PDB file of C-alpha atoms in Angstrom:
ATOM      1  CA  MET V   1     245.134 171.503 -92.086  1.00  0.00           C
ATOM      2  CA  ASP V   2     247.530 169.452 -90.202  1.00  0.00           C
ATOM      3  CA  ASN V   3     249.150 170.851 -86.865  1.00  0.00           C
ATOM      4  CA  SER V   4     252.390 172.212 -88.222  1.00  0.00           C
ATOM      5  CA  ASN V   5     250.404 174.155 -90.846  1.00  0.00           C
ATOM      6  CA  GLN V   6     248.063 175.533 -88.722  1.00  0.00           C
ATOM      7  CA  ALA V   7     250.961 176.522 -86.442  1.00  0.00           C
ATOM      8  CA  ASN V   8     252.758 178.350 -89.527  1.00  0.00           C
ATOM      9  CA  SER V   9     249.467 180.160 -90.424  1.00  0.00           C
ATOM     10  CA  TYR V  10     248.796 181.383 -87.185  1.00  0.00           C
ATOM     11  CA  HIS V  11     252.661 182.748 -86.856  1.00  0.00           C
ATOM     12  CA  GLU V  12     251.765 184.553 -90.106  1.00  0.00           C
ATOM     13  CA  LYS V  13     248.824 185.903 -88.649  1.00  0.00           C
ATOM     14  CA  ILE V  14     250.841 186.974 -85.382  1.00  0.00           C
ATOM     15  CA  GLN V  15     253.338 188.904 -87.548  1.00  0.00           C
ATOM     16  CA  GLN V  16     250.157 190.608 -89.266  1.00  0.00           C
ATOM     17  CA  VAL V  17     248.819 191.725 -85.866  1.00  0.00           C
ATOM     18  CA  MET V  18     252.143 193.779 -85.529  1.00  0.00           C
ATOM     19  CA  ASP V  19     252.017 195.098 -88.651  1.00  0.00           C
ATOM     20  CA  GLU V  20     248.510 196.668 -88.235  1.00  0.00           C
ATOM     21  CA  VAL V  21     249.357 197.775 -84.694  1.00  0.00           C
ATOM     22  CA  GLY V  22     252.454 199.022 -86.355  1.00  0.00           C
ATOM     23  CA  LYS V  23     250.286 201.361 -88.710  1.00  0.00           C
ATOM     24  CA  ILE V  24     249.023 203.685 -85.915  1.00  0.00           C
ATOM     25  CA  VAL V  25     251.419 202.852 -82.869  1.00  0.00           C
ATOM     26  CA  VAL V  26     254.945 203.796 -83.461  1.00  0.00           C
ATOM     27  CA  GLY V  27     258.040 202.072 -81.912  1.00  0.00           C
ATOM     28  CA  GLN V  28     255.954 199.864 -79.248  1.00  0.00           C
ATOM     29  CA  ASP V  29     256.577 196.253 -80.575  1.00  0.00           C
ATOM     30  CA  TYR V  30     258.004 195.179 -77.308  1.00  0.00           C
ATOM     31  CA  MET V  31     254.993 196.127 -75.779  1.00  0.00           C
ATOM     32  CA  VAL V  32     252.484 194.700 -78.194  1.00  0.00           C
ATOM     33  CA  ASN V  33     254.751 191.628 -77.623  1.00  0.00           C
ATOM     34  CA  ARG V  34     253.791 191.501 -74.271  1.00  0.00           C
ATOM     35  CA  LEU V  35     250.309 192.139 -74.656  1.00  0.00           C
ATOM     36  CA  LEU V  36     250.058 188.790 -76.713  1.00  0.00           C
ATOM     37  CA  ILE V  37     251.950 186.774 -74.507  1.00  0.00           C
ATOM     38  CA  GLY V  38     249.137 187.898 -71.948  1.00  0.00           C
ATOM     39  CA  LEU V  39     246.395 187.398 -74.282  1.00  0.00           C
ATOM     40  CA  PHE V  40     247.335 183.835 -75.654  1.00  0.00           C
ATOM     41  CA  THR V  41     248.140 182.662 -72.260  1.00  0.00           C
ATOM     42  CA  GLN V  42     245.210 183.781 -70.256  1.00  0.00           C
ATOM     43  CA  GLY V  43     247.486 186.467 -68.085  1.00  0.00           C
ATOM     44  CA  HIS V  44     247.043 189.609 -67.303  1.00  0.00           C
ATOM     45  CA  ILE V  45     249.439 192.533 -68.078  1.00  0.00           C
ATOM     46  CA  LEU V  46     250.311 195.545 -66.201  1.00  0.00           C
ATOM     47  CA  LEU V  47     251.994 198.339 -68.209  1.00  0.00           C
ATOM     48  CA  GLU V  48     254.049 201.260 -66.281  1.00  0.00           C
ATOM     49  CA  GLY V  49     254.897 204.448 -67.585  1.00  0.00           C
ATOM     50  CA  VAL V  50     254.588 208.278 -67.865  1.00  0.00           C
ATOM     51  CA  PRO V  51     251.253 209.719 -69.314  1.00  0.00           C
ATOM     52  CA  GLY V  52     251.601 210.261 -73.184  1.00  0.00           C
ATOM     53  CA  LEU V  53     253.286 206.935 -74.403  1.00  0.00           C
ATOM     54  CA  ALA V  54     250.694 205.537 -76.182  1.00  0.00           C
ATOM     55  CA  LYS V  55     249.570 202.744 -73.867  1.00  0.00           C
ATOM     56  CA  THR V  56     245.892 203.244 -74.262  1.00  0.00           C
ATOM     57  CA  LEU V  57     246.187 203.781 -77.936  1.00  0.00           C
ATOM     58  CA  THR V  58     247.898 200.799 -78.094  1.00  0.00           C
ATOM     59  CA  VAL V  59     245.396 198.679 -76.427  1.00  0.00           C
ATOM     60  CA  ASN V  60     242.516 200.040 -78.235  1.00  0.00           C
ATOM     61  CA  THR V  61     244.545 199.468 -81.603  1.00  0.00           C
ATOM     62  CA  LEU V  62     244.968 195.997 -80.449  1.00  0.00           C
ATOM     63  CA  ALA V  63     241.255 195.035 -79.557  1.00  0.00           C
ATOM     64  CA  LYS V  64     240.371 196.190 -83.416  1.00  0.00           C
ATOM     65  CA  VAL V  65     242.875 194.100 -85.168  1.00  0.00           C
ATOM     66  CA  LEU V  66     241.813 191.139 -82.469  1.00  0.00           C
ATOM     67  CA  ARG V  67     237.922 191.685 -83.297  1.00  0.00           C
ATOM     68  CA  LEU V  68     237.218 191.692 -79.395  1.00  0.00           C
ATOM     69  CA  ASP V  69     234.678 193.067 -77.125  1.00  0.00           C
ATOM     70  CA  PHE V  70     236.509 196.332 -75.773  1.00  0.00           C
ATOM     71  CA  LYS V  71     235.783 198.157 -72.393  1.00  0.00           C
ATOM     72  CA  ARG V  72     237.806 200.911 -71.082  1.00  0.00           C
ATOM     73  CA  ILE V  73     237.811 202.319 -67.350  1.00  0.00           C
ATOM     74  CA  GLN V  74     239.234 205.261 -66.301  1.00  0.00           C
ATOM     75  CA  PHE V  75     240.328 204.802 -62.940  1.00  0.00           C
ATOM     76  CA  THR V  76     239.756 207.881 -60.570  1.00  0.00           C
ATOM     77  CA  PRO V  77     239.896 208.565 -56.766  1.00  0.00           C
ATOM     78  CA  ASP V  78     235.847 208.616 -56.036  1.00  0.00           C
ATOM     79  CA  LEU V  79     235.348 205.671 -58.803  1.00  0.00           C
ATOM     80  CA  LEU V  80     232.948 202.859 -56.795  1.00  0.00           C
ATOM     81  CA  PRO V  81     233.524 199.010 -56.978  1.00  0.00           C
ATOM     82  CA  ALA V  82     230.034 198.839 -58.664  1.00  0.00           C
ATOM     83  CA  ASP V  83     231.225 201.164 -61.573  1.00  0.00           C
ATOM     84  CA  VAL V  84     233.534 198.557 -62.104  1.00  0.00           C
ATOM     85  CA  ILE V  85     231.533 195.043 -62.056  1.00  0.00           C
ATOM     86  CA  GLY V  86     227.789 196.575 -62.007  1.00  0.00           C
ATOM     87  CA  THR V  87     224.838 196.939 -59.793  1.00  0.00           C
ATOM     88  CA  MET V  88     221.303 196.205 -58.788  1.00  0.00           C
ATOM     89  CA  ILE V  89     219.349 198.846 -59.979  1.00  0.00           C
ATOM     90  CA  TYR V  90     215.106 199.298 -59.695  1.00  0.00           C
ATOM     91  CA  ASN V  91     213.201 199.087 -62.570  1.00  0.00           C
ATOM     92  CA  GLN V  92     209.962 201.055 -61.699  1.00  0.00           C
ATOM     93  CA  GLN V  93     207.558 199.620 -64.391  1.00  0.00           C
ATOM     94  CA  LYS V  94     208.440 195.953 -63.527  1.00  0.00           C
ATOM     95  CA  ALA V  95     208.744 197.004 -59.936  1.00  0.00           C
ATOM     96  CA  GLU V  96     211.790 194.766 -59.485  1.00  0.00           C
ATOM     97  CA  PHE V  97     215.447 195.039 -59.094  1.00  0.00           C
ATOM     98  CA  GLU V  98     217.511 194.371 -62.414  1.00  0.00           C
ATOM     99  CA  VAL V  99     221.073 193.355 -62.760  1.00  0.00           C
ATOM    100  CA  LYS V 100     222.892 196.432 -64.172  1.00  0.00           C
ATOM    101  CA  LYS V 101     226.766 194.965 -65.473  1.00  0.00           C
ATOM    102  CA  GLY V 102     229.760 196.914 -65.528  1.00  0.00           C
ATOM    103  CA  PRO V 103     232.435 197.589 -67.961  1.00  0.00           C
ATOM    104  CA  VAL V 104     234.133 194.277 -66.644  1.00  0.00           C
ATOM    105  CA  PHE V 105     232.129 192.409 -68.860  1.00  0.00           C
ATOM    106  CA  ALA V 106     234.252 192.473 -72.131  1.00  0.00           C
ATOM    107  CA  ASN V 107     236.933 190.706 -73.633  1.00  0.00           C
ATOM    108  CA  LEU V 108     239.454 193.240 -73.463  1.00  0.00           C
ATOM    109  CA  VAL V 109     239.094 195.159 -70.257  1.00  0.00           C
ATOM    110  CA  LEU V 110     241.460 198.334 -70.461  1.00  0.00           C
ATOM    111  CA  ALA V 111     241.959 199.718 -66.524  1.00  0.00           C
ATOM    112  CA  ASP V 112     243.515 202.825 -67.382  1.00  0.00           C
ATOM    113  CA  GLU V 113     245.610 204.558 -64.389  1.00  0.00           C
ATOM    114  CA  ILE V 114     244.521 201.821 -61.798  1.00  0.00           C
ATOM    115  CA  ASN V 115     246.445 203.254 -59.544  1.00  0.00           C
ATOM    116  CA  ARG V 116     244.488 206.483 -58.979  1.00  0.00           C
ATOM    117  CA  SER V 117     241.419 204.585 -57.016  1.00  0.00           C
ATOM    118  CA  PRO V 118     241.589 203.473 -53.872  1.00  0.00           C
ATOM    119  CA  ALA V 119     242.200 200.167 -52.742  1.00  0.00           C
ATOM    120  CA  LYS V 120     238.855 198.636 -52.631  1.00  0.00           C
ATOM    121  CA  VAL V 121     238.277 199.479 -56.241  1.00  0.00           C
ATOM    122  CA  GLN V 122     241.433 198.224 -57.556  1.00  0.00           C
ATOM    123  CA  ALA V 123     240.084 195.243 -55.473  1.00  0.00           C
ATOM    124  CA  ALA V 124     236.854 194.657 -57.555  1.00  0.00           C
ATOM    125  CA  LEU V 125     238.563 194.222 -60.515  1.00  0.00           C
ATOM    126  CA  LEU V 126     241.491 191.931 -59.364  1.00  0.00           C
ATOM    127  CA  GLU V 127     239.302 189.681 -57.744  1.00  0.00           C
ATOM    128  CA  ALA V 128     237.126 189.499 -61.295  1.00  0.00           C
ATOM    129  CA  MET V 129     240.462 188.502 -62.809  1.00  0.00           C
ATOM    130  CA  GLN V 130     241.353 185.809 -60.420  1.00  0.00           C
ATOM    131  CA  GLU V 131     237.868 184.480 -60.646  1.00  0.00           C
ATOM    132  CA  LYS V 132     236.768 185.051 -63.801  1.00  0.00           C
ATOM    133  CA  GLN V 133     233.328 185.611 -62.739  1.00  0.00           C
ATOM    134  CA  VAL V 134     231.347 188.491 -60.937  1.00  0.00           C
ATOM    135  CA  THR V 135     228.467 188.583 -58.087  1.00  0.00           C
ATOM    136  CA  ILE V 136     226.163 191.043 -58.215  1.00  0.00           C
ATOM    137  CA  GLY V 137     223.446 190.970 -55.644  1.00  0.00           C
ATOM    138  CA  GLU V 138     223.018 187.429 -54.979  1.00  0.00           C
ATOM    139  CA  GLU V 139     223.696 186.159 -58.709  1.00  0.00           C
ATOM    140  CA  THR V 140     227.248 185.047 -60.152  1.00  0.00           C
ATOM    141  CA  PHE V 141     227.807 185.915 -63.748  1.00  0.00           C
ATOM    142  CA  LYS V 142     230.891 184.006 -65.695  1.00  0.00           C
ATOM    143  CA  LEU V 143     233.231 186.363 -67.104  1.00  0.00           C
ATOM    144  CA  GLN V 144     233.344 186.179 -71.343  1.00  0.00           C
ATOM    145  CA  LYS V 145     235.676 183.980 -72.640  1.00  0.00           C
ATOM    146  CA  PRO V 146     238.540 185.070 -73.478  1.00  0.00           C
ATOM    147  CA  PHE V 147     238.954 187.817 -70.687  1.00  0.00           C
ATOM    148  CA  PHE V 148     242.120 189.642 -70.496  1.00  0.00           C
ATOM    149  CA  VAL V 149     242.744 192.708 -68.220  1.00  0.00           C
ATOM    150  CA  LEU V 150     245.682 195.289 -69.267  1.00  0.00           C
ATOM    151  CA  ALA V 151     245.988 198.064 -66.370  1.00  0.00           C
ATOM    152  CA  THR V 152     248.139 200.827 -67.014  1.00  0.00           C
ATOM    153  CA  GLN V 153     249.395 202.661 -63.977  1.00  0.00           C
ATOM    154  CA  ASN V 154     251.735 205.860 -63.798  1.00  0.00           C
ATOM    155  CA  PRO V 155     254.859 205.529 -61.624  1.00  0.00           C
ATOM    156  CA  VAL V 156     254.094 205.681 -58.000  1.00  0.00           C
ATOM    157  CA  ASP V 157     255.671 208.556 -56.782  1.00  0.00           C
ATOM    158  CA  GLN V 158     253.249 210.739 -58.759  1.00  0.00           C
ATOM    159  CA  GLU V 159     251.086 212.403 -57.032  1.00  0.00           C
ATOM    160  CA  GLY V 160     247.510 211.141 -56.211  1.00  0.00           C
ATOM    161  CA  THR V 161     248.711 207.384 -56.751  1.00  0.00           C
ATOM    162  CA  TYR V 162     247.453 204.533 -54.393  1.00  0.00           C
ATOM    163  CA  PRO V 163     249.986 201.775 -54.942  1.00  0.00           C
ATOM    164  CA  LEU V 164     248.760 198.076 -55.607  1.00  0.00           C
ATOM    165  CA  PRO V 165     249.076 195.738 -52.793  1.00  0.00           C
ATOM    166  CA  GLU V 166     251.375 193.161 -53.117  1.00  0.00           C
ATOM    167  CA  ALA V 167     249.154 190.297 -53.526  1.00  0.00           C
ATOM    168  CA  GLN V 168     247.149 192.115 -56.025  1.00  0.00           C
ATOM    169  CA  MET V 169     250.469 192.707 -58.114  1.00  0.00           C
ATOM    170  CA  ASP V 170     250.952 189.198 -57.975  1.00  0.00           C
ATOM    171  CA  ARG V 171     247.912 188.738 -60.110  1.00  0.00           C
ATOM    172  CA  PHE V 172     249.251 190.079 -63.097  1.00  0.00           C
ATOM    173  CA  MET V 173     251.328 187.993 -65.296  1.00  0.00           C
ATOM    174  CA  MET V 174     253.878 190.618 -66.344  1.00  0.00           C
ATOM    175  CA  LYS V 175     254.905 194.298 -65.293  1.00  0.00           C
ATOM    176  CA  VAL V 176     256.040 195.779 -68.289  1.00  0.00           C
ATOM    177  CA  TYR V 177     257.798 199.246 -68.353  1.00  0.00           C
ATOM    178  CA  VAL V 178     257.208 201.617 -71.120  1.00  0.00           C
ATOM    179  CA  ASP V 179     259.751 203.906 -71.678  1.00  0.00           C
ATOM    180  CA  TYR V 180     260.113 207.282 -73.789  1.00  0.00           C
ATOM    181  CA  PRO V 181     260.631 206.027 -77.343  1.00  0.00           C
ATOM    182  CA  THR V 182     263.599 206.670 -79.648  1.00  0.00           C
ATOM    183  CA  LYS V 183     264.414 210.166 -81.714  1.00  0.00           C
ATOM    184  CA  ASP V 184     263.609 208.330 -85.013  1.00  0.00           C
ATOM    185  CA  HIS V 185     260.186 206.837 -83.577  1.00  0.00           C
ATOM    186  CA  GLU V 186     259.236 210.473 -81.713  1.00  0.00           C
ATOM    187  CA  LEU V 187     259.941 211.988 -85.338  1.00  0.00           C
ATOM    188  CA  GLU V 188     257.770 209.653 -86.711  1.00  0.00           C
ATOM    189  CA  VAL V 189     254.945 210.307 -84.196  1.00  0.00           C
ATOM    190  CA  MET V 190     255.274 214.247 -84.219  1.00  0.00           C
ATOM    191  CA  ARG V 191     255.074 213.633 -88.281  1.00  0.00           C
ATOM    192  CA  ARG V 192     251.839 211.588 -88.291  1.00  0.00           C
ATOM    193  CA  MET V 193     250.111 213.329 -85.082  1.00  0.00           C
ATOM    194  CA  ALA V 194     250.690 216.847 -86.393  1.00  0.00           C
ATOM    195  CA  ASN V 195     249.049 215.704 -89.640  1.00  0.00           C
ATOM    196  CA  MET V 196     245.246 216.778 -88.758  1.00  0.00           C
ATOM    197  CA  SER V 197     244.499 214.868 -91.907  1.00  0.00           C
ATOM    198  CA  PHE V 198     246.301 211.648 -90.711  1.00  0.00           C
ATOM    199  CA  HIS V 199     243.696 208.583 -90.822  1.00  0.00           C
ATOM    200  CA  GLU V 200     244.922 204.959 -90.693  1.00  0.00           C
ATOM    201  CA  GLU V 201     242.381 201.998 -90.813  1.00  0.00           C
ATOM    202  CA  VAL V 202     243.171 198.686 -89.308  1.00  0.00           C
ATOM    203  CA  LYS V 203     242.073 195.810 -90.096  1.00  0.00           C
ATOM    204  CA  PRO V 204     240.988 192.662 -88.218  1.00  0.00           C
ATOM    205  CA  VAL V 205     243.510 189.779 -88.294  1.00  0.00           C
ATOM    206  CA  LEU V 206     242.008 187.253 -85.798  1.00  0.00           C
ATOM    207  CA  GLU V 207     238.493 185.692 -84.361  1.00  0.00           C
ATOM    208  CA  VAL V 208     238.030 184.772 -80.726  1.00  0.00           C
ATOM    209  CA  GLN V 209     238.399 181.274 -82.312  1.00  0.00           C
ATOM    210  CA  ASP V 210     241.923 182.029 -83.162  1.00  0.00           C
ATOM    211  CA  ILE V 211     242.758 183.140 -80.348  1.00  0.00           C
ATOM    212  CA  MET V 212     241.670 179.872 -78.521  1.00  0.00           C
ATOM    213  CA  ASP V 213     243.147 177.830 -80.993  1.00  0.00           C
ATOM    214  CA  ILE V 214     246.441 179.497 -80.432  1.00  0.00           C
ATOM    215  CA  ARG V 215     246.219 178.809 -76.566  1.00  0.00           C
ATOM    216  CA  GLU V 216     245.827 175.495 -77.628  1.00  0.00           C
ATOM    217  CA  GLN V 217     249.334 175.409 -80.158  1.00  0.00           C
ATOM    218  CA  ILE V 218     251.353 177.303 -77.146  1.00  0.00           C
ATOM    219  CA  ASN V 219     250.275 174.383 -74.748  1.00  0.00           C
ATOM    220  CA  GLN V 220     251.372 172.098 -76.995  1.00  0.00           C
ATOM    221  CA  VAL V 221     254.965 173.756 -77.270  1.00  0.00           C
ATOM    222  CA  LYS V 222     257.653 171.635 -75.183  1.00  0.00           C
ATOM    223  CA  ILE V 223     259.892 172.456 -72.294  1.00  0.00           C
ATOM    224  CA  SER V 224     262.706 170.243 -71.056  1.00  0.00           C
ATOM    225  CA  GLU V 225     263.337 169.070 -67.527  1.00  0.00           C
ATOM    226  CA  SER V 226     266.342 171.049 -67.422  1.00  0.00           C
ATOM    227  CA  LEU V 227     264.460 174.069 -68.382  1.00  0.00           C
ATOM    228  CA  GLU V 228     261.578 173.691 -66.065  1.00  0.00           C
ATOM    229  CA  LYS V 229     264.167 173.047 -63.318  1.00  0.00           C
ATOM    230  CA  TYR V 230     266.238 176.483 -64.408  1.00  0.00           C
ATOM    231  CA  ILE V 231     262.760 178.346 -63.861  1.00  0.00           C
ATOM    232  CA  ILE V 232     262.711 176.780 -60.419  1.00  0.00           C
ATOM    233  CA  GLU V 233     266.197 177.889 -59.440  1.00  0.00           C
ATOM    234  CA  LEU V 234     265.551 181.517 -60.612  1.00  0.00           C
ATOM    235  CA  VAL V 235     262.698 181.737 -58.451  1.00  0.00           C
ATOM    236  CA  PHE V 236     264.408 180.203 -55.314  1.00  0.00           C
ATOM    237  CA  ALA V 237     267.038 182.787 -56.253  1.00  0.00           C
ATOM    238  CA  THR V 238     264.510 185.349 -55.131  1.00  0.00           C
ATOM    239  CA  ARG V 239     263.831 183.837 -51.838  1.00  0.00           C
ATOM    240  CA  TYR V 240     267.094 182.215 -50.997  1.00  0.00           C
ATOM    241  CA  PRO V 241     269.978 184.871 -52.708  1.00  0.00           C
ATOM    242  CA  GLY V 242     272.526 184.203 -50.724  1.00  0.00           C
ATOM    243  CA  GLU V 243     272.495 180.441 -51.523  1.00  0.00           C
ATOM    244  CA  TYR V 244     273.376 181.518 -55.043  1.00  0.00           C
ATOM    245  CA  GLY V 245     276.041 184.143 -54.448  1.00  0.00           C
ATOM    246  CA  LEU V 246     273.825 186.923 -54.418  1.00  0.00           C
ATOM    247  CA  GLU V 247     275.008 188.448 -50.963  1.00  0.00           C
ATOM    248  CA  GLU V 248     274.932 192.140 -52.787  1.00  0.00           C
ATOM    249  CA  GLU V 249     271.178 191.452 -53.672  1.00  0.00           C
ATOM    250  CA  ALA V 250     269.943 189.784 -50.412  1.00  0.00           C
ATOM    251  CA  LYS V 251     270.332 192.786 -48.546  1.00  0.00           C
ATOM    252  CA  TYR V 252     267.782 194.740 -50.596  1.00  0.00           C
ATOM    253  CA  ILE V 253     265.508 191.798 -50.626  1.00  0.00           C
ATOM    254  CA  GLU V 254     262.488 191.780 -47.948  1.00  0.00           C
ATOM    255  CA  PHE V 255     260.448 188.885 -49.693  1.00  0.00           C
ATOM    256  CA  GLY V 256     261.170 186.679 -52.592  1.00  0.00           C
ATOM    257  CA  VAL V 257     258.685 185.626 -55.195  1.00  0.00           C
ATOM    258  CA  SER V 258     255.454 183.546 -55.101  1.00  0.00           C
ATOM    259  CA  PRO V 259     254.825 180.348 -57.063  1.00  0.00           C
ATOM    260  CA  ARG V 260     252.841 182.421 -59.789  1.00  0.00           C
ATOM    261  CA  ALA V 261     256.061 183.428 -60.964  1.00  0.00           C
ATOM    262  CA  SER V 262     257.277 180.006 -62.088  1.00  0.00           C
ATOM    263  CA  ILE V 263     253.881 179.066 -63.493  1.00  0.00           C
ATOM    264  CA  ASN V 264     253.722 182.320 -65.535  1.00  0.00           C
ATOM    265  CA  MET V 265     257.368 182.384 -66.536  1.00  0.00           C
ATOM    266  CA  ASN V 266     256.832 178.644 -68.222  1.00  0.00           C
ATOM    267  CA  LEU V 267     253.750 179.956 -69.877  1.00  0.00           C
ATOM    268  CA  ALA V 268     255.386 183.013 -71.276  1.00  0.00           C
ATOM    269  CA  ALA V 269     258.519 180.994 -72.326  1.00  0.00           C
ATOM    270  CA  LYS V 270     256.368 178.604 -74.097  1.00  0.00           C
ATOM    271  CA  ALA V 271     254.522 181.544 -76.035  1.00  0.00           C
ATOM    272  CA  THR V 272     258.030 183.195 -76.571  1.00  0.00           C
ATOM    273  CA  ALA V 273     259.006 179.981 -78.215  1.00  0.00           C
ATOM    274  CA  PHE V 274     255.557 179.995 -80.560  1.00  0.00           C
ATOM    275  CA  PHE V 275     255.958 183.367 -81.851  1.00  0.00           C
ATOM    276  CA  GLN V 276     259.537 182.795 -82.810  1.00  0.00           C
ATOM    277  CA  GLY V 277     258.166 179.558 -84.617  1.00  0.00           C
ATOM    278  CA  ARG V 278     259.546 176.620 -82.775  1.00  0.00           C
ATOM    279  CA  ASN V 279     257.743 173.871 -80.917  1.00  0.00           C
ATOM    280  CA  TYR V 280     260.305 173.658 -77.884  1.00  0.00           C
ATOM    281  CA  VAL V 281     261.665 176.346 -75.239  1.00  0.00           C
ATOM    282  CA  LEU V 282     265.273 177.250 -75.426  1.00  0.00           C
ATOM    283  CA  PRO V 283     267.224 179.163 -72.308  1.00  0.00           C
ATOM    284  CA  GLU V 284     266.932 182.399 -74.263  1.00  0.00           C
ATOM    285  CA  ASP V 285     263.106 182.211 -74.281  1.00  0.00           C
ATOM    286  CA  VAL V 286     262.935 182.023 -70.499  1.00  0.00           C
ATOM    287  CA  LYS V 287     265.982 185.029 -70.063  1.00  0.00           C
ATOM    288  CA  GLU V 288     263.900 186.964 -72.637  1.00  0.00           C
ATOM    289  CA  VAL V 289     260.685 186.689 -70.194  1.00  0.00           C
ATOM    290  CA  ALA V 290     262.458 186.795 -66.628  1.00  0.00           C
ATOM    291  CA  VAL V 291     262.264 190.432 -65.759  1.00  0.00           C
ATOM    292  CA  ASP V 292     258.903 191.142 -66.764  1.00  0.00           C
ATOM    293  CA  VAL V 293     257.406 188.406 -65.128  1.00  0.00           C
ATOM    294  CA  LEU V 294     259.723 188.626 -61.715  1.00  0.00           C
ATOM    295  CA  ASN V 295     260.382 192.471 -61.336  1.00  0.00           C
ATOM    296  CA  HIS V 296     257.069 193.313 -59.766  1.00  0.00           C
ATOM    297  CA  ARG V 297     256.887 190.035 -57.262  1.00  0.00           C
ATOM    298  CA  ILE V 298     259.957 190.803 -55.590  1.00  0.00           C
ATOM    299  CA  MET V 299     259.626 193.138 -52.758  1.00  0.00           C
ATOM    300  CA  VAL V 300     262.543 195.174 -51.603  1.00  0.00           C
ATOM    301  CA  ASN V 301     263.091 197.200 -48.734  1.00  0.00           C
ATOM    302  CA  TYR V 302     263.943 201.019 -47.769  1.00  0.00           C
ATOM    303  CA  GLU V 303     267.632 200.068 -48.551  1.00  0.00           C
ATOM    304  CA  ALA V 304     267.174 199.609 -52.237  1.00  0.00           C
ATOM    305  CA  GLU V 305     265.053 202.667 -52.348  1.00  0.00           C
ATOM    306  CA  ALA V 306     268.296 204.763 -50.821  1.00  0.00           C
ATOM    307  CA  ASP V 307     270.750 202.926 -53.065  1.00  0.00           C
ATOM    308  CA  SER V 308     268.614 203.513 -56.085  1.00  0.00           C
ATOM    309  CA  VAL V 309     268.426 199.966 -56.837  1.00  0.00           C
ATOM    310  CA  THR V 310     265.475 198.257 -58.919  1.00  0.00           C
ATOM    311  CA  THR V 311     263.963 194.885 -58.544  1.00  0.00           C
ATOM    312  CA  ARG V 312     265.139 194.862 -62.502  1.00  0.00           C
ATOM    313  CA  ASP V 313     268.622 195.413 -61.453  1.00  0.00           C
ATOM    314  CA  ILE V 314     267.944 192.513 -58.872  1.00  0.00           C
ATOM    315  CA  VAL V 315     266.406 189.885 -61.641  1.00  0.00           C
ATOM    316  CA  ASN V 316     269.464 190.996 -64.134  1.00  0.00           C
ATOM    317  CA  GLN V 317     271.854 190.132 -61.438  1.00  0.00           C
ATOM    318  CA  ILE V 318     269.440 186.617 -60.937  1.00  0.00           C
ATOM    319  CA  LEU V 319     270.398 185.926 -64.399  1.00  0.00           C
ATOM    320  CA  VAL V 320     273.996 186.433 -64.359  1.00  0.00           C
ATOM    321  CA  LYS V 321     274.830 184.253 -61.375  1.00  0.00           C
ATOM    322  CA  VAL V 322     272.200 181.217 -61.585  1.00  0.00           C
ATOM    323  CA  PRO V 323     273.301 178.560 -63.800  1.00  0.00           C
ATOM    324  CA  ILE V 324     271.081 176.724 -66.388  1.00  0.00           C
ATOM    325  CA  SER V 325     270.593 173.393 -64.884  1.00  0.00           C
ATOM    326  CA  ASN V 326     272.287 170.276 -67.014  1.00  0.00           C
TER     327      ASN V 326
END
């Protein structure tokens, strides 16, 4: 199969993945799209939304459709780092210590309500995300490929939450806000879930090797020098907003984004182009992913909070003010 035929085959399979997940989860195509971007570009995704919006159900269903080894970690205030990565246990029969691997040893790890646990537990998972390996005792273990972390968190103003530190937030490729469903979608959810005999099976669509092949296909998507420069301008506008005619937004920004933002925007734009059936990136692809890539990396001050200005508001203004490079 030549490269273009293979790409077309994968475009169809990606649509099949969306369709299969849609059998179980109603109205969350945007969330599934973001999860697939992360999976196919080796990025991790953070979802934020109030409880009950099918975040966990979506990830569980996606794991089945992708035929991935899936583990769920419920983050609670009493969780320990060893509960995430594993620990050494004593085997009385052998009279020696053995490694007991934790749930982080899976292809797809769901860190449910990650901000319900203290920083040391969050750090244990986030280190594994960054290094793609875990050290237990004196042994270091490589994590499985692909390795993808999806974390969910409740809005930080809810009771009993521990906000993720800035450096740890930066390790997530995207932070995606999950909103309430539309009236039509909620009607469909209610009908399905109020029907106690409702039972829908999903079919696996992709194998691990397919995921690796799609990653290579996305890697070959072309991005022009002018769009590369556009991404850099967007990033620099968060650091030096006054130079881009963003004086109003400048008073709210404490710190701009790190270089991880430009890398992840490039990758996410390529994935978006590939999902659209193109082997080249358009300006719309960059704009499509900019808010989710940048919103959790901009640090705002108390004045922004007082004026109810969000980082998403700031990114949207940056997209309006920053022109595309020629």
